[in-house]
């Protein structure tokens, strides 16, 4: 059976990736900070789908923890076929008002950790084949504080890596959802309906993951779930950045 390693697997899109991959009979390695939540999800997936589930508790803002996950990815004796870099969190948009240590931690989780885990995964995937999914965001196409900057880097790097490692039978896909119903906003203290986002802009996590897995299987470098967000991204290519960044500030995250 194929084996998938998913970061940020305890909730939201990470947990949805785990459930959909378990239904496809993939064995799983679940990574997140919350041991209790991981063990609960692991028990559910073992019982429901009969797959093997390994739990790795790790904080990807901590170098030693990232290295432990990287070591697992470099294990050629029990190789990983699919890496899903999903871990992340949000900060308020006002960069100058945020604690700079929070901003640095944000950068480590969204940029440094995916880079290091991709590097580790490629050690065993090249030649053998494999897939890497980097969960980015439509925000990566719009100027929206450091979150957008991190996601823009992830999109650009995924595009390059997908072309570079195709010869080694490895695909790299940046999945770029818009606003999605998960616990992401609740963890920032924003209750449902208080995010400042119109209802029509919300996506379902199951749809995002299903389309992301489909596009990764097709070897696409970028996956943008839903036609409305595809249209928004197309508009960002022709509209001035001053306008798009102004619109982006209307959401509270």
Short mmCIF file of C-alpha atoms in Angstrom, two decimals:
data_model
loop_
_atom_site.label_atom_id
_atom_site.label_comp_id
_atom_site.label_asym_id
_atom_site.label_seq_id
_atom_site.Cartn_x
_atom_site.Cartn_y
_atom_site.Cartn_z
CA UNK A 1 0.00 0.00 0.00
CA UNK A 2 1.18 3.57 -0.58
CA UNK A 3 2.21 5.57 2.48
CA UNK A 4 1.35 9.25 3.00
CA UNK A 5 2.85 11.65 5.55
CA UNK A 6 0.60 14.59 6.43
CA UNK A 7 1.63 17.57 8.55
CA UNK A 8 -0.97 19.56 10.45
CA UNK A 9 -3.04 16.38 10.43
CA UNK A 10 -4.93 16.84 13.70
CA UNK A 11 -7.68 19.08 12.27
CA UNK A 12 -8.96 20.96 9.24
CA UNK A 13 -7.59 20.16 5.80
CA UNK A 14 -4.92 17.89 7.26
CA UNK A 15 -7.49 15.63 8.92
CA UNK A 16 -9.56 15.66 5.72
CA UNK A 17 -6.53 14.59 3.68
CA UNK A 18 -6.03 11.75 6.17
CA UNK A 19 -9.64 10.58 5.91
CA UNK A 20 -9.76 10.67 2.12
CA UNK A 21 -6.42 8.92 1.75
CA UNK A 22 -7.43 6.26 4.29
CA UNK A 23 -10.56 5.59 2.23
CA UNK A 24 -8.19 5.00 -0.69
CA UNK A 25 -6.36 2.42 1.44
CA UNK A 26 -3.20 4.45 1.99
CA UNK A 27 -1.18 3.88 5.16
CA UNK A 28 -0.60 7.11 7.04
CA UNK A 29 1.93 9.02 9.12
CA UNK A 30 0.15 11.83 10.95
CA UNK A 31 2.16 14.83 12.18
CA UNK A 32 0.95 17.66 14.44
CA UNK A 33 1.57 19.23 17.84
CA UNK A 34 -1.51 17.75 19.54
CA UNK A 35 -0.80 14.14 20.56
CA UNK A 36 -4.32 13.51 21.88
CA UNK A 37 -6.01 14.74 18.70
CA UNK A 38 -3.64 12.69 16.54
CA UNK A 39 -4.21 9.51 18.52
CA UNK A 40 -7.98 10.00 18.36
CA UNK A 41 -7.88 10.44 14.58
CA UNK A 42 -5.48 7.52 14.17
CA UNK A 43 -7.81 5.21 16.13
CA UNK A 44 -10.75 6.32 13.98
CA UNK A 45 -8.92 5.63 10.72
CA UNK A 46 -7.56 2.26 11.82
CA UNK A 47 -11.02 1.15 12.90
CA UNK A 48 -12.91 2.50 9.89
CA UNK A 49 -10.49 1.60 7.09
CA UNK A 50 -8.06 -1.00 8.42
CA UNK A 51 -5.00 1.02 7.44
CA UNK A 52 -1.74 1.37 9.35
CA UNK A 53 -1.43 4.75 11.04
CA UNK A 54 1.75 6.09 12.64
CA UNK A 55 1.67 9.18 14.87
CA UNK A 56 4.52 11.70 15.07
CA UNK A 57 4.02 14.55 17.54
CA UNK A 58 6.04 17.54 16.37
CA UNK A 59 6.04 21.34 16.40
CA UNK A 60 7.33 22.40 12.99
CA UNK A 61 8.52 25.73 14.34
CA UNK A 62 11.12 23.78 16.35
CA UNK A 63 14.21 22.69 14.41
CA UNK A 64 14.70 19.41 16.29
CA UNK A 65 11.09 18.41 15.63
CA UNK A 66 11.36 19.22 11.92
CA UNK A 67 14.50 17.07 11.76
CA UNK A 68 12.68 14.12 13.36
CA UNK A 69 10.00 14.29 10.67
CA UNK A 70 12.67 14.71 7.98
CA UNK A 71 14.44 11.59 9.28
CA UNK A 72 11.23 9.63 8.82
CA UNK A 73 10.95 10.87 5.24
CA UNK A 74 14.55 9.84 4.52
CA UNK A 75 13.93 6.27 5.70
CA UNK A 76 14.52 4.27 2.52
CA UNK A 77 13.55 1.03 4.28
CA UNK A 78 9.97 2.25 4.79
CA UNK A 79 9.58 5.00 2.18
CA UNK A 80 6.86 7.64 1.95
CA UNK A 81 5.04 7.88 -1.38
CA UNK A 82 3.08 11.10 -0.73
CA UNK A 83 4.08 14.09 1.40
CA UNK A 84 1.36 16.60 2.27
CA UNK A 85 2.81 19.83 3.70
CA UNK A 86 -0.30 21.23 5.34
CA UNK A 87 0.73 22.59 8.75
CA UNK A 88 0.09 26.30 9.25
CA UNK A 89 -1.59 29.02 11.25
CA UNK A 90 -2.73 32.59 10.76
CA UNK A 91 -1.76 35.94 12.26
CA UNK A 92 -3.52 39.31 12.23
CA UNK A 93 -2.84 41.28 9.06
CA UNK A 94 -1.16 44.20 10.85
CA UNK A 95 2.46 43.07 10.54
CA UNK A 96 3.92 46.02 12.47
CA UNK A 97 1.61 45.33 15.41
CA UNK A 98 2.37 41.61 15.63
CA UNK A 99 5.04 40.18 17.90
CA UNK A 100 8.08 39.67 15.68
CA UNK A 101 8.76 36.28 17.30
CA UNK A 102 5.28 35.15 16.19
CA UNK A 103 6.11 36.34 12.67
CA UNK A 104 9.37 34.37 12.65
CA UNK A 105 7.57 31.25 13.90
CA UNK A 106 4.98 31.78 11.16
CA UNK A 107 7.75 31.92 8.55
CA UNK A 108 9.38 28.75 9.87
CA UNK A 109 6.17 26.73 9.75
CA UNK A 110 4.99 28.00 6.34
CA UNK A 111 8.31 28.18 4.47
CA UNK A 112 11.28 26.57 6.23
CA UNK A 113 9.48 23.39 7.31
CA UNK A 114 8.00 22.59 3.85
CA UNK A 115 11.39 23.29 2.24
CA UNK A 116 13.23 20.95 4.60
CA UNK A 117 10.60 18.21 4.42
CA UNK A 118 10.52 18.37 0.61
CA UNK A 119 14.30 18.09 0.54
CA UNK A 120 14.14 15.02 2.79
CA UNK A 121 11.32 13.38 0.79
CA UNK A 122 13.16 13.81 -2.49
CA UNK A 123 16.06 11.72 -1.18
CA UNK A 124 13.91 8.58 -1.46
CA UNK A 125 11.37 9.65 -4.10
CA UNK A 126 13.72 10.49 -6.98
CA UNK A 127 13.80 7.65 -9.45
CA UNK A 128 11.33 5.59 -7.40
CA UNK A 129 8.56 8.14 -7.90
CA UNK A 130 6.30 10.02 -5.52
CA UNK A 131 4.06 13.00 -5.01
CA UNK A 132 4.33 16.13 -2.89
CA UNK A 133 1.37 18.35 -2.11
CA UNK A 134 2.02 21.79 -0.61
CA UNK A 135 -1.10 23.39 0.82
CA UNK A 136 -0.78 27.02 -0.23
CA UNK A 137 -3.63 29.51 -0.72
CA UNK A 138 -5.29 31.84 -3.19
CA UNK A 139 -3.79 34.49 -0.87
CA UNK A 140 -0.47 33.66 -2.52
CA UNK A 141 -1.66 35.49 -5.64
CA UNK A 142 -2.74 38.60 -3.68
CA UNK A 143 -0.78 41.05 -1.51
CA UNK A 144 -2.01 40.26 2.00
CA UNK A 145 0.69 40.60 4.65
CA UNK A 146 3.19 37.86 5.49
CA UNK A 147 0.70 35.01 5.02
CA UNK A 148 0.41 35.88 1.34
CA UNK A 149 4.16 36.23 1.02
CA UNK A 150 4.72 32.77 2.49
CA UNK A 151 2.11 31.18 0.24
CA UNK A 152 3.47 32.98 -2.84
CA UNK A 153 6.88 31.45 -2.12
CA UNK A 154 5.31 28.00 -1.76
CA UNK A 155 3.46 28.34 -5.07
CA UNK A 156 6.55 29.51 -6.94
CA UNK A 157 8.77 26.81 -5.47
CA UNK A 158 6.18 24.11 -6.22
CA UNK A 159 5.97 25.21 -9.85
CA UNK A 160 9.72 25.00 -10.24
CA UNK A 161 10.04 21.67 -8.41
CA UNK A 162 7.21 20.09 -10.40
CA UNK A 163 9.05 20.82 -13.65
CA UNK A 164 12.51 20.01 -12.27
CA UNK A 165 11.69 16.61 -10.78
CA UNK A 166 9.23 15.35 -13.37
CA UNK A 167 12.20 13.51 -14.95
CA UNK A 168 12.58 11.67 -11.63
CA UNK A 169 8.88 10.69 -11.62
CA UNK A 170 8.06 13.09 -8.77
CA UNK A 171 5.21 15.59 -9.01
CA UNK A 172 4.86 18.67 -6.79
CA UNK A 173 1.48 20.40 -6.53
CA UNK A 174 0.56 23.62 -4.70
CA UNK A 175 -3.08 23.34 -3.62
CA UNK A 176 -4.50 26.86 -3.37
CA UNK A 177 -7.91 27.03 -1.70
CA UNK A 178 -9.73 30.19 -0.79
CA UNK A 179 -11.65 30.58 2.47
CA UNK A 180 -12.46 27.05 3.64
CA UNK A 181 -14.66 25.81 6.47
CA UNK A 182 -12.15 24.39 8.98
CA UNK A 183 -11.03 25.26 12.52
CA UNK A 184 -8.35 27.65 11.11
CA UNK A 185 -10.30 30.83 11.91
CA UNK A 186 -11.64 29.58 15.22
CA UNK A 187 -8.05 29.08 16.44
CA UNK A 188 -7.55 32.81 15.79
CA UNK A 189 -10.56 33.61 17.98
CA UNK A 190 -12.99 34.30 15.12
CA UNK A 191 -16.36 32.62 15.55
CA UNK A 192 -18.31 31.37 12.54
CA UNK A 193 -19.89 34.36 10.80
CA UNK A 194 -17.41 36.84 12.29
CA UNK A 195 -14.60 36.35 9.77
CA UNK A 196 -15.69 39.27 7.56
CA UNK A 197 -16.08 37.00 4.51
CA UNK A 198 -19.27 36.66 2.40
CA UNK A 199 -20.91 33.24 2.57
CA UNK A 200 -20.56 32.65 -1.17
CA UNK A 201 -16.76 32.69 -0.84
CA UNK A 202 -16.56 29.69 1.48
CA UNK A 203 -15.44 26.24 0.31
CA UNK A 204 -15.91 22.81 1.89
CA UNK A 205 -12.77 21.01 3.07
CA UNK A 206 -13.86 17.74 1.42
CA UNK A 207 -14.11 19.43 -1.99
CA UNK A 208 -10.73 21.15 -1.62
CA UNK A 209 -8.96 17.91 -0.73
CA UNK A 210 -10.70 15.86 -3.41
CA UNK A 211 -9.77 18.34 -6.15
CA UNK A 212 -6.25 18.72 -4.77
CA UNK A 213 -5.64 14.96 -4.84
CA UNK A 214 -7.08 14.75 -8.34
CA UNK A 215 -4.83 17.52 -9.66
CA UNK A 216 -1.79 16.01 -7.94
CA UNK A 217 -2.53 12.67 -9.63
CA UNK A 218 -2.57 14.53 -12.96
CA UNK A 219 0.82 16.07 -12.23
CA UNK A 220 -0.41 19.65 -12.12
CA UNK A 221 1.86 22.22 -10.48
CA UNK A 222 -1.01 24.36 -9.15
CA UNK A 223 -4.49 23.32 -8.06
CA UNK A 224 -7.13 26.01 -7.45
CA UNK A 225 -10.37 24.42 -6.20
CA UNK A 226 -13.61 25.97 -7.51
CA UNK A 227 -14.23 28.06 -10.59
CA UNK A 228 -14.93 31.22 -8.61
CA UNK A 229 -11.43 31.20 -7.15
CA UNK A 230 -9.94 30.37 -10.54
CA UNK A 231 -11.67 33.52 -11.81
CA UNK A 232 -10.31 35.59 -8.91
CA UNK A 233 -6.76 34.40 -9.60
CA UNK A 234 -7.18 35.26 -13.29
CA UNK A 235 -8.29 38.77 -12.32
CA UNK A 236 -5.22 39.28 -10.13
CA UNK A 237 -3.09 39.05 -13.28
CA UNK A 238 -4.72 42.12 -14.82
CA UNK A 239 -5.87 44.26 -11.89
CA UNK A 240 -3.44 46.63 -10.10
CA UNK A 241 -2.02 45.28 -6.85
CA UNK A 242 -3.28 48.36 -4.97
CA UNK A 243 -6.84 47.30 -5.79
CA UNK A 244 -6.46 43.59 -5.03
CA UNK A 245 -4.67 44.22 -1.74
CA UNK A 246 -7.41 46.65 -0.72
CA UNK A 247 -10.10 44.05 -1.36
CA UNK A 248 -8.06 41.40 0.49
CA UNK A 249 -7.98 43.54 3.64
CA UNK A 250 -11.74 43.19 4.03
CA UNK A 251 -11.39 39.72 5.54
CA UNK A 252 -10.22 39.69 9.14
CA UNK A 253 -7.48 37.08 8.63
#
